[in-house]
Coordinates of C-alpha atoms and ligand atoms in Angstrom, one line a residue:
M168 CA 92.5 112.2 96.8
K169 CA 92.3 110.6 93.5
R170 CA 94.7 111.7 90.7
I171 CA 93.1 112.1 87.2
I172 CA 94.3 112.4 83.9
L173 CA 91.7 114.0 81.8
L174 CA 91.7 113.2 78.0
G175 CA 89.4 115.6 76.0
A176 CA 89.5 118.3 78.5
T177 CA 87.9 120.9 76.6
G178 CA 84.9 119.0 75.1
S179 CA 81.3 118.5 76.4
I180 CA 82.3 115.7 79.0
G181 CA 85.9 117.1 79.5
R182 CA 84.3 120.6 80.7
S183 CA 81.6 118.6 82.8
A184 CA 84.4 116.8 84.3
C185 CA 86.1 120.0 85.2
D186 CA 83.0 121.1 87.1
V187 CA 82.9 117.8 89.1
V188 CA 86.6 118.4 90.2
R189 CA 86.0 122.0 90.9
A190 CA 83.2 120.9 93.4
H191 CA 85.4 118.5 95.2
P192 CA 89.0 120.0 95.5
R193 CA 89.7 117.6 98.3
E194 CA 88.6 114.5 96.6
F195 CA 90.0 115.0 93.0
K196 CA 93.2 116.4 91.5
V197 CA 93.8 116.8 87.6
V198 CA 97.2 116.0 87.1
A199 CA 97.4 116.0 83.4
L200 CA 95.0 117.0 80.7
A201 CA 95.1 116.5 76.7
V202 CA 93.0 118.1 73.8
R203 CA 93.5 118.0 70.1
H204 CA 93.7 121.7 69.1
S205 CA 92.1 124.0 71.8
L206 CA 95.5 124.8 73.2
A207 CA 94.5 128.0 74.5
A208 CA 91.4 126.7 76.7
A209 CA 93.4 123.8 77.6
E210 CA 96.5 126.0 79.0
S211 CA 93.8 128.1 80.9
L212 CA 92.6 124.8 82.5
G213 CA 96.3 123.6 83.2
R214 CA 96.8 126.9 85.0
E215 CA 93.5 126.3 87.2
F216 CA 94.4 122.8 88.0
G217 CA 98.1 123.0 88.3
A218 CA 98.1 120.3 85.5
R219 CA 100.5 119.5 82.7
V220 CA 98.9 120.3 79.2
Y221 CA 99.2 118.0 76.3
S222 CA 97.8 118.5 72.7
G223 CA 98.1 117.2 69.1
E224 CA 97.1 113.6 67.8
D225 CA 99.6 111.9 70.2
G226 CA 99.1 114.4 73.1
A227 CA 96.6 112.0 74.7
L228 CA 98.9 109.1 74.5
R229 CA 101.8 111.1 76.1
A230 CA 99.7 112.5 78.9
V231 CA 99.1 108.8 80.1
E232 CA 102.7 107.7 79.5
E233 CA 104.3 110.8 81.2
N234 CA 102.1 111.0 84.4
E235 CA 101.1 108.8 87.4
A236 CA 97.5 108.7 88.3
D237 CA 94.7 106.8 89.8
V238 CA 92.3 107.1 87.0
A239 CA 92.3 108.3 83.3
L240 CA 89.2 109.8 82.2
V241 CA 89.1 109.2 78.4
A242 CA 86.6 111.6 76.7
T243 CA 88.1 112.2 73.2
V244 CA 86.5 111.3 70.2
G245 CA 86.5 108.2 68.3
L246 CA 89.4 105.6 68.3
S247 CA 91.7 108.3 69.2
G248 CA 91.0 107.1 72.8
L249 CA 92.2 103.5 72.0
R250 CA 96.1 103.8 72.7
P251 CA 95.6 106.1 75.6
T252 CA 93.1 103.8 77.2
M253 CA 95.4 100.8 76.9
A254 CA 98.4 102.6 78.0
A255 CA 96.7 103.7 81.2
I256 CA 95.4 100.0 81.8
R257 CA 99.1 99.0 81.5
K258 CA 100.2 101.4 83.7
G259 CA 97.7 100.1 86.5
M260 CA 95.4 103.0 86.2
D261 CA 91.4 102.6 86.2
V262 CA 89.7 104.0 83.1
A263 CA 86.6 106.1 83.3
L264 CA 85.7 105.8 79.8
A265 CA 83.2 108.0 78.0
T266 CA 84.8 107.3 74.5
K267 CA 82.2 104.6 73.5
E268 CA 84.1 103.9 70.2
V269 CA 87.0 102.4 72.0
L270 CA 84.9 99.6 73.2
V271 CA 82.6 99.2 70.1
A272 CA 85.9 98.9 68.0
A273 CA 88.2 97.1 70.6
G274 CA 86.1 95.7 73.4
A275 CA 87.8 92.3 73.4
P276 CA 91.3 93.4 73.8
V277 CA 90.5 96.4 76.1
M278 CA 88.5 94.2 78.7
Q279 CA 91.1 91.5 78.3
A280 CA 93.9 94.1 79.1
A281 CA 91.6 95.3 82.2
K282 CA 91.1 92.0 83.5
S283 CA 95.0 91.2 83.4
A284 CA 96.0 94.2 84.9
G285 CA 93.3 94.0 87.6
V286 CA 92.1 97.4 86.8
S287 CA 88.4 98.8 86.3
V288 CA 86.7 100.2 83.4
L289 CA 84.1 102.4 84.3
P290 CA 81.2 103.7 82.5
V291 CA 80.8 107.6 82.1
D292 CA 77.9 107.1 79.4
S293 CA 74.6 107.8 81.2
E294 CA 73.0 104.7 80.2
H295 CA 75.9 102.4 81.3
S296 CA 76.4 104.4 84.7
A297 CA 72.8 103.6 85.3
I298 CA 73.2 99.8 84.6
F299 CA 76.4 99.9 86.7
Q300 CA 74.6 101.6 89.5
C301 CA 71.9 98.9 89.3
L302 CA 74.5 96.1 89.4
Q303 CA 76.2 97.4 92.5
G304 CA 76.1 94.5 95.2
L305 CA 75.2 91.9 92.5
D306 CA 76.8 88.5 93.4
A307 CA 76.7 86.9 89.8
M308 CA 75.5 88.2 86.5
E309 CA 73.7 84.8 86.0
D310 CA 71.0 86.7 87.8
V311 CA 70.7 89.3 85.2
S312 CA 68.2 88.3 82.5
R313 CA 68.1 91.5 80.3
L314 CA 69.9 95.1 80.3
I315 CA 67.5 97.6 78.8
L316 CA 69.0 101.0 77.3
T317 CA 66.9 103.8 77.4
A318 CA 67.0 106.2 74.2
S319 CA 65.7 109.8 74.1
G320 CA 64.8 109.1 70.2
G321 CA 66.9 112.2 69.2
P322 CA 65.5 115.1 67.2
F323 CA 63.3 113.1 64.6
L324 CA 61.6 110.7 67.0
D325 CA 58.3 112.0 65.8
G326 CA 59.2 113.2 62.3
P327 CA 59.6 114.0 59.6
E328 CA 58.7 110.8 58.3
R329 CA 61.3 110.8 55.6
L330 CA 64.6 111.7 56.8
D331 CA 66.9 112.1 53.6
G332 CA 66.6 115.9 53.6
I333 CA 67.7 116.4 57.1
T334 CA 70.3 119.1 57.3
P335 CA 73.3 119.3 59.7
E336 CA 71.9 122.0 61.5
Q337 CA 68.7 119.9 62.3
A338 CA 70.7 116.9 63.3
L339 CA 72.9 118.7 65.7
A340 CA 69.9 120.0 67.6
H341 CA 69.5 117.3 70.3
P342 CA 66.3 117.8 72.3
S343 CA 67.8 116.9 75.9
W344 CA 71.4 116.5 75.8
K345 CA 74.2 119.2 74.7
M346 CA 77.1 117.0 73.3
G347 CA 79.8 117.2 70.8
P348 CA 78.7 116.8 67.1
K349 CA 79.8 113.3 66.4
V350 CA 77.7 111.7 69.3
T351 CA 74.8 114.2 68.6
V352 CA 74.5 113.1 65.0
D353 CA 75.0 109.3 66.2
S354 CA 72.1 110.2 68.3
A355 CA 69.9 111.5 65.5
T356 CA 70.6 108.3 63.4
M357 CA 70.3 105.9 66.5
M358 CA 73.7 104.8 65.7
N359 CA 74.7 105.9 69.0
K360 CA 72.2 103.5 70.8
G361 CA 73.5 100.8 68.6
F362 CA 77.1 101.5 69.7
E363 CA 75.8 101.7 73.4
M364 CA 74.7 98.1 73.1
L365 CA 78.0 96.8 72.1
E366 CA 79.5 99.2 74.8
A367 CA 77.2 97.4 77.3
R368 CA 78.1 93.9 75.8
W369 CA 81.7 94.3 76.8
L370 CA 81.4 96.4 80.0
F371 CA 79.1 94.0 81.5
D372 CA 79.7 90.7 79.7
V373 CA 76.3 90.2 78.5
P374 CA 75.4 89.0 74.9
V375 CA 73.9 91.5 72.4
E376 CA 70.7 89.3 72.3
R377 CA 69.8 90.2 76.0
I378 CA 70.5 93.8 75.7
D379 CA 67.3 95.9 74.4
V380 CA 66.6 99.4 73.6
V381 CA 63.4 101.3 74.8
V382 CA 62.6 105.0 73.7
H383 CA 62.1 107.2 76.6
P384 CA 61.9 110.7 75.3
E385 CA 62.0 112.7 78.9
S386 CA 65.6 111.1 79.6
V387 CA 64.9 110.5 83.2
V388 CA 65.3 106.8 83.3
H389 CA 68.8 106.3 82.3
S390 CA 68.6 102.6 81.9
L391 CA 67.3 99.4 83.6
V392 CA 68.2 96.0 84.6
E393 CA 65.8 93.1 84.6
F394 CA 66.6 90.2 86.8
R395 CA 65.7 86.6 86.5
D396 CA 63.3 86.9 89.4
G397 CA 61.1 89.3 87.5
A398 CA 62.4 92.1 89.4
T399 CA 63.6 95.4 87.4
L400 CA 65.7 98.2 88.7
A401 CA 66.0 101.4 87.2
Q402 CA 68.3 104.7 87.7
L403 CA 66.8 107.9 87.4
S404 CA 68.3 111.4 87.8
P405 CA 67.9 114.7 85.8
P406 CA 69.6 114.8 82.4
D407 CA 73.1 115.9 83.8
M408 CA 76.5 114.2 82.6
R409 CA 77.8 115.5 85.8
V410 CA 76.0 112.6 87.7
P411 CA 77.5 109.9 85.8
I412 CA 80.9 111.5 85.3
Q413 CA 81.3 112.1 89.3
Y414 CA 79.9 108.3 90.0
A415 CA 82.8 107.1 87.6
L416 CA 85.5 109.2 89.5
S417 CA 84.2 108.6 93.0
W418 CA 83.1 104.9 92.8
P419 CA 82.7 102.8 94.7
R420 CA 81.8 105.9 96.9
R421 CA 79.2 108.7 96.5
L422 CA 80.0 112.2 97.0
P423 CA 77.7 115.1 97.7
A424 CA 76.5 117.5 94.9
E425 CA 74.7 120.8 94.9
R426 CA 72.7 119.6 91.9
K427 CA 68.8 119.5 92.3
P428 CA 67.5 116.1 92.6
L429 CA 64.5 114.9 90.6
D430 CA 61.5 116.7 91.6
L431 CA 59.0 113.5 90.8
P432 CA 55.7 115.5 91.3
S433 CA 56.7 117.8 88.7
L434 CA 57.2 115.3 86.0
A435 CA 54.1 115.1 83.8
A436 CA 55.0 111.5 82.9
L437 CA 57.6 109.0 82.1
T438 CA 56.8 107.5 78.7
F439 CA 58.2 104.4 76.9
R440 CA 58.0 103.0 73.6
A441 CA 59.7 100.8 71.1
P442 CA 62.1 101.9 68.7
D443 CA 61.1 102.3 65.0
E444 CA 63.7 100.3 63.3
T445 CA 62.4 100.9 59.9
R446 CA 63.0 104.8 59.9
F447 CA 66.1 104.0 62.1
P448 CA 68.0 100.9 60.6
A449 CA 71.0 101.6 62.6
L450 CA 70.0 99.4 65.6
R451 CA 69.4 96.1 63.4
L452 CA 72.6 97.0 61.6
V453 CA 74.8 97.0 65.0
R454 CA 72.9 93.6 65.8
D455 CA 73.9 92.1 62.7
T456 CA 77.3 93.4 62.9
A457 CA 77.8 92.0 66.4
R458 CA 76.7 88.8 65.6
S459 CA 79.1 88.6 62.6
G460 CA 81.8 89.4 65.4
G461 CA 85.5 89.9 64.9
A462 CA 86.7 93.3 63.6
H463 CA 83.5 94.0 61.9
A464 CA 82.4 96.1 64.8
A465 CA 85.6 98.3 64.3
V466 CA 84.8 98.4 60.7
L467 CA 81.5 99.9 61.3
S468 CA 82.7 102.3 63.9
A469 CA 85.3 103.7 61.8
A470 CA 82.7 103.9 58.7
D471 CA 80.2 105.5 60.8
E472 CA 82.8 108.3 62.0
V473 CA 83.8 109.0 58.2
A474 CA 80.2 109.1 57.3
V475 CA 79.1 111.7 60.0
N476 CA 82.0 114.0 58.9
R477 CA 81.0 113.6 55.3
F478 CA 77.3 114.5 56.3
L479 CA 78.4 117.5 58.4
A480 CA 80.7 118.5 55.6
G481 CA 77.4 118.4 53.1
D482 CA 78.9 115.6 51.1
I483 CA 76.4 113.0 51.7
R484 CA 72.7 112.6 53.0
F485 CA 71.5 112.1 56.6
T486 CA 70.0 108.6 55.5
D487 CA 73.2 108.0 53.8
I488 CA 75.3 107.5 57.1
V489 CA 73.7 104.4 58.1
R490 CA 73.7 103.2 54.2
L491 CA 77.4 103.9 54.0
A492 CA 78.2 102.2 57.2
A493 CA 76.2 98.9 56.0
D494 CA 77.8 98.8 52.7
V495 CA 81.3 99.2 54.1
V496 CA 80.6 96.6 56.8
D497 CA 79.1 94.0 53.9
G498 CA 82.0 94.7 51.7
T499 CA 84.4 93.7 54.3
P500 CA 85.7 90.2 54.9
A501 CA 85.3 89.0 58.5
A502 CA 88.7 89.4 60.2
D503 CA 90.1 88.9 63.8
G504 CA 89.4 91.9 66.0
G505 CA 91.1 90.5 69.2
S506 CA 94.2 92.5 69.1
V507 CA 94.7 96.2 69.2
E508 CA 96.8 96.3 65.9
A509 CA 94.1 94.0 64.2
V510 CA 91.6 96.7 65.2
L511 CA 93.7 99.6 64.0
E512 CA 94.0 97.8 60.8
A513 CA 90.4 97.2 60.3
D514 CA 89.9 101.0 61.3
R515 CA 92.5 102.2 58.6
A516 CA 91.1 100.3 55.9
A517 CA 87.5 100.8 56.5
R518 CA 88.1 104.5 56.6
E519 CA 89.5 104.4 53.0
V520 CA 86.5 102.6 51.6
A521 CA 84.1 104.8 53.6
R522 CA 85.9 108.0 52.2
A523 CA 85.6 106.6 48.6
W524 CA 81.8 105.4 49.2
R525 CA 79.5 106.8 46.5
R526 CA 75.5 106.3 46.8
Ligands
LIG790 N1 78.7 114.6 75.6 C1 78.1 113.8 76.0 O1 77.1 114.3 76.9 C2 78.5 112.5 75.8 C3 77.7 111.3 76.7 C4 78.0 110.1 76.6 C5 79.2 109.8 75.9 N2 80.0 110.7 75.1 C6 81.2 110.2 74.6 O2 82.2 110.9 75.0 C7 83.2 111.1 74.1 C8 83.6 112.6 74.0 O3 82.3 113.4 73.5 P1 82.0 115.1 73.9 O4 80.6 115.2 73.2 O5 82.7 115.5 74.8 O6 83.0 115.4 72.3 P2 83.4 116.6 72.2 O7 82.5 117.8 72.7 O8 83.4 116.9 70.6 O9 84.9 117.1 72.8 C9 86.0 116.0 72.4 C10 87.2 116.5 73.3 O10 88.3 115.5 72.8 C11 89.3 116.3 72.1 N3 89.9 115.4 71.1 C12 89.4 114.9 70.0 N4 90.1 114.3 69.5 C13 91.3 114.1 70.3 C14 92.8 113.5 70.0 N5 93.1 112.9 69.0 N6 93.7 113.7 71.1 C15 93.3 114.3 72.1 N7 92.2 115.1 72.3 C16 91.2 114.8 71.4 C17 89.0 117.4 71.7 O11 89.9 118.6 71.8 P3 90.0 119.6 71.1 O12 88.9 120.8 71.6 O13 91.0 120.4 70.8 O14 89.2 119.4 69.6 C18 87.8 117.8 72.9 O15 88.4 118.2 74.2 C19 82.5 110.7 72.7 O16 83.1 109.4 72.3 C20 81.1 110.6 73.1 O17 80.7 109.5 72.4 C21 79.7 111.9 75.1

């Protein structure tokens, strides 16, 4: 039986993870869970699973520090996942990572710490889980020529042409996934896909130049790996986060599930197209940021988080999100991003600039 610490238990990923645990009571045991504010819901889950409950800004960290487990499932929002992730690694736990911002901002120190501790960082994001599944049994990463991340394209794939009048309600209406507000808005700007490029870069140790994005509105092919012999492998499943969450928890095994598998004849078509980087400049911004290296990715991640919150509060326009993030990155001198402290400092400074940003 695997003991699990569940961080972000009341969120979209957290609730799906609870479903996976309920379906496999002999395989998984939640020993502790953490939320930020939703204490009543968390206590109810605590009673159901016989787990200890933590809340508040440092609740996730305490949940990891005060409990023993085999795996920590990190599904909070933004950089709040960083310290708990590092603490779990230090304690020798595998990390099932949903909170992509942890790797976007602090990929170098997190992956270095995991390597030193001999623990695995297992992807929960459906795209990275797909790549991870395609790579099982592979001897050497040099056989891989390209990683191809699929993107649903978000709610504005086919219009409107001008995006500056988009409201928070429109941006929060994702066509294929029901997720928390931050990641939903990031999907609408495609910043989410940019962050996933960085996440893949660290998880699979592949340079960003060999990670491509293809728009696939049906969200059935979750990502692909192209090999040097010309073969390409893909992972397909219905768009249901319980599939990658369960795999991250059960890996290296696969467990049964009562979910319906894909019904291929009922799928009218699977379509693919190149992303429109003029309407969605976030992808280019992320590639440029990755090239400049150091703490710039942490700056980008922090600026984006502030920008999304300002957009949701009605303070800036939809198109200002990427503009704000780009301005904050451009205005920040390159700095070292190799330690958690350096990342946290870059994050703090970037947030301050992002809060003060004016068009
Ligand atoms: N949702 C998806 O399908 C999906 C897919 C791929 C990746 N992800 C990634 O997974 C992460 C979680 O996404 P989500 O959609 O599940 O978010 P969400 O629905 O907004 O849920 C966030 C959860 O984290 C908790 N939380 C937030 N800040 C915290 C803190 N400082 N300490 C402890 N707990 C905290 C929240 O608690 P309260 O309820 O108390 O606020 C809530 O339980 C994000 O990084 C996202 O990018 C999500």
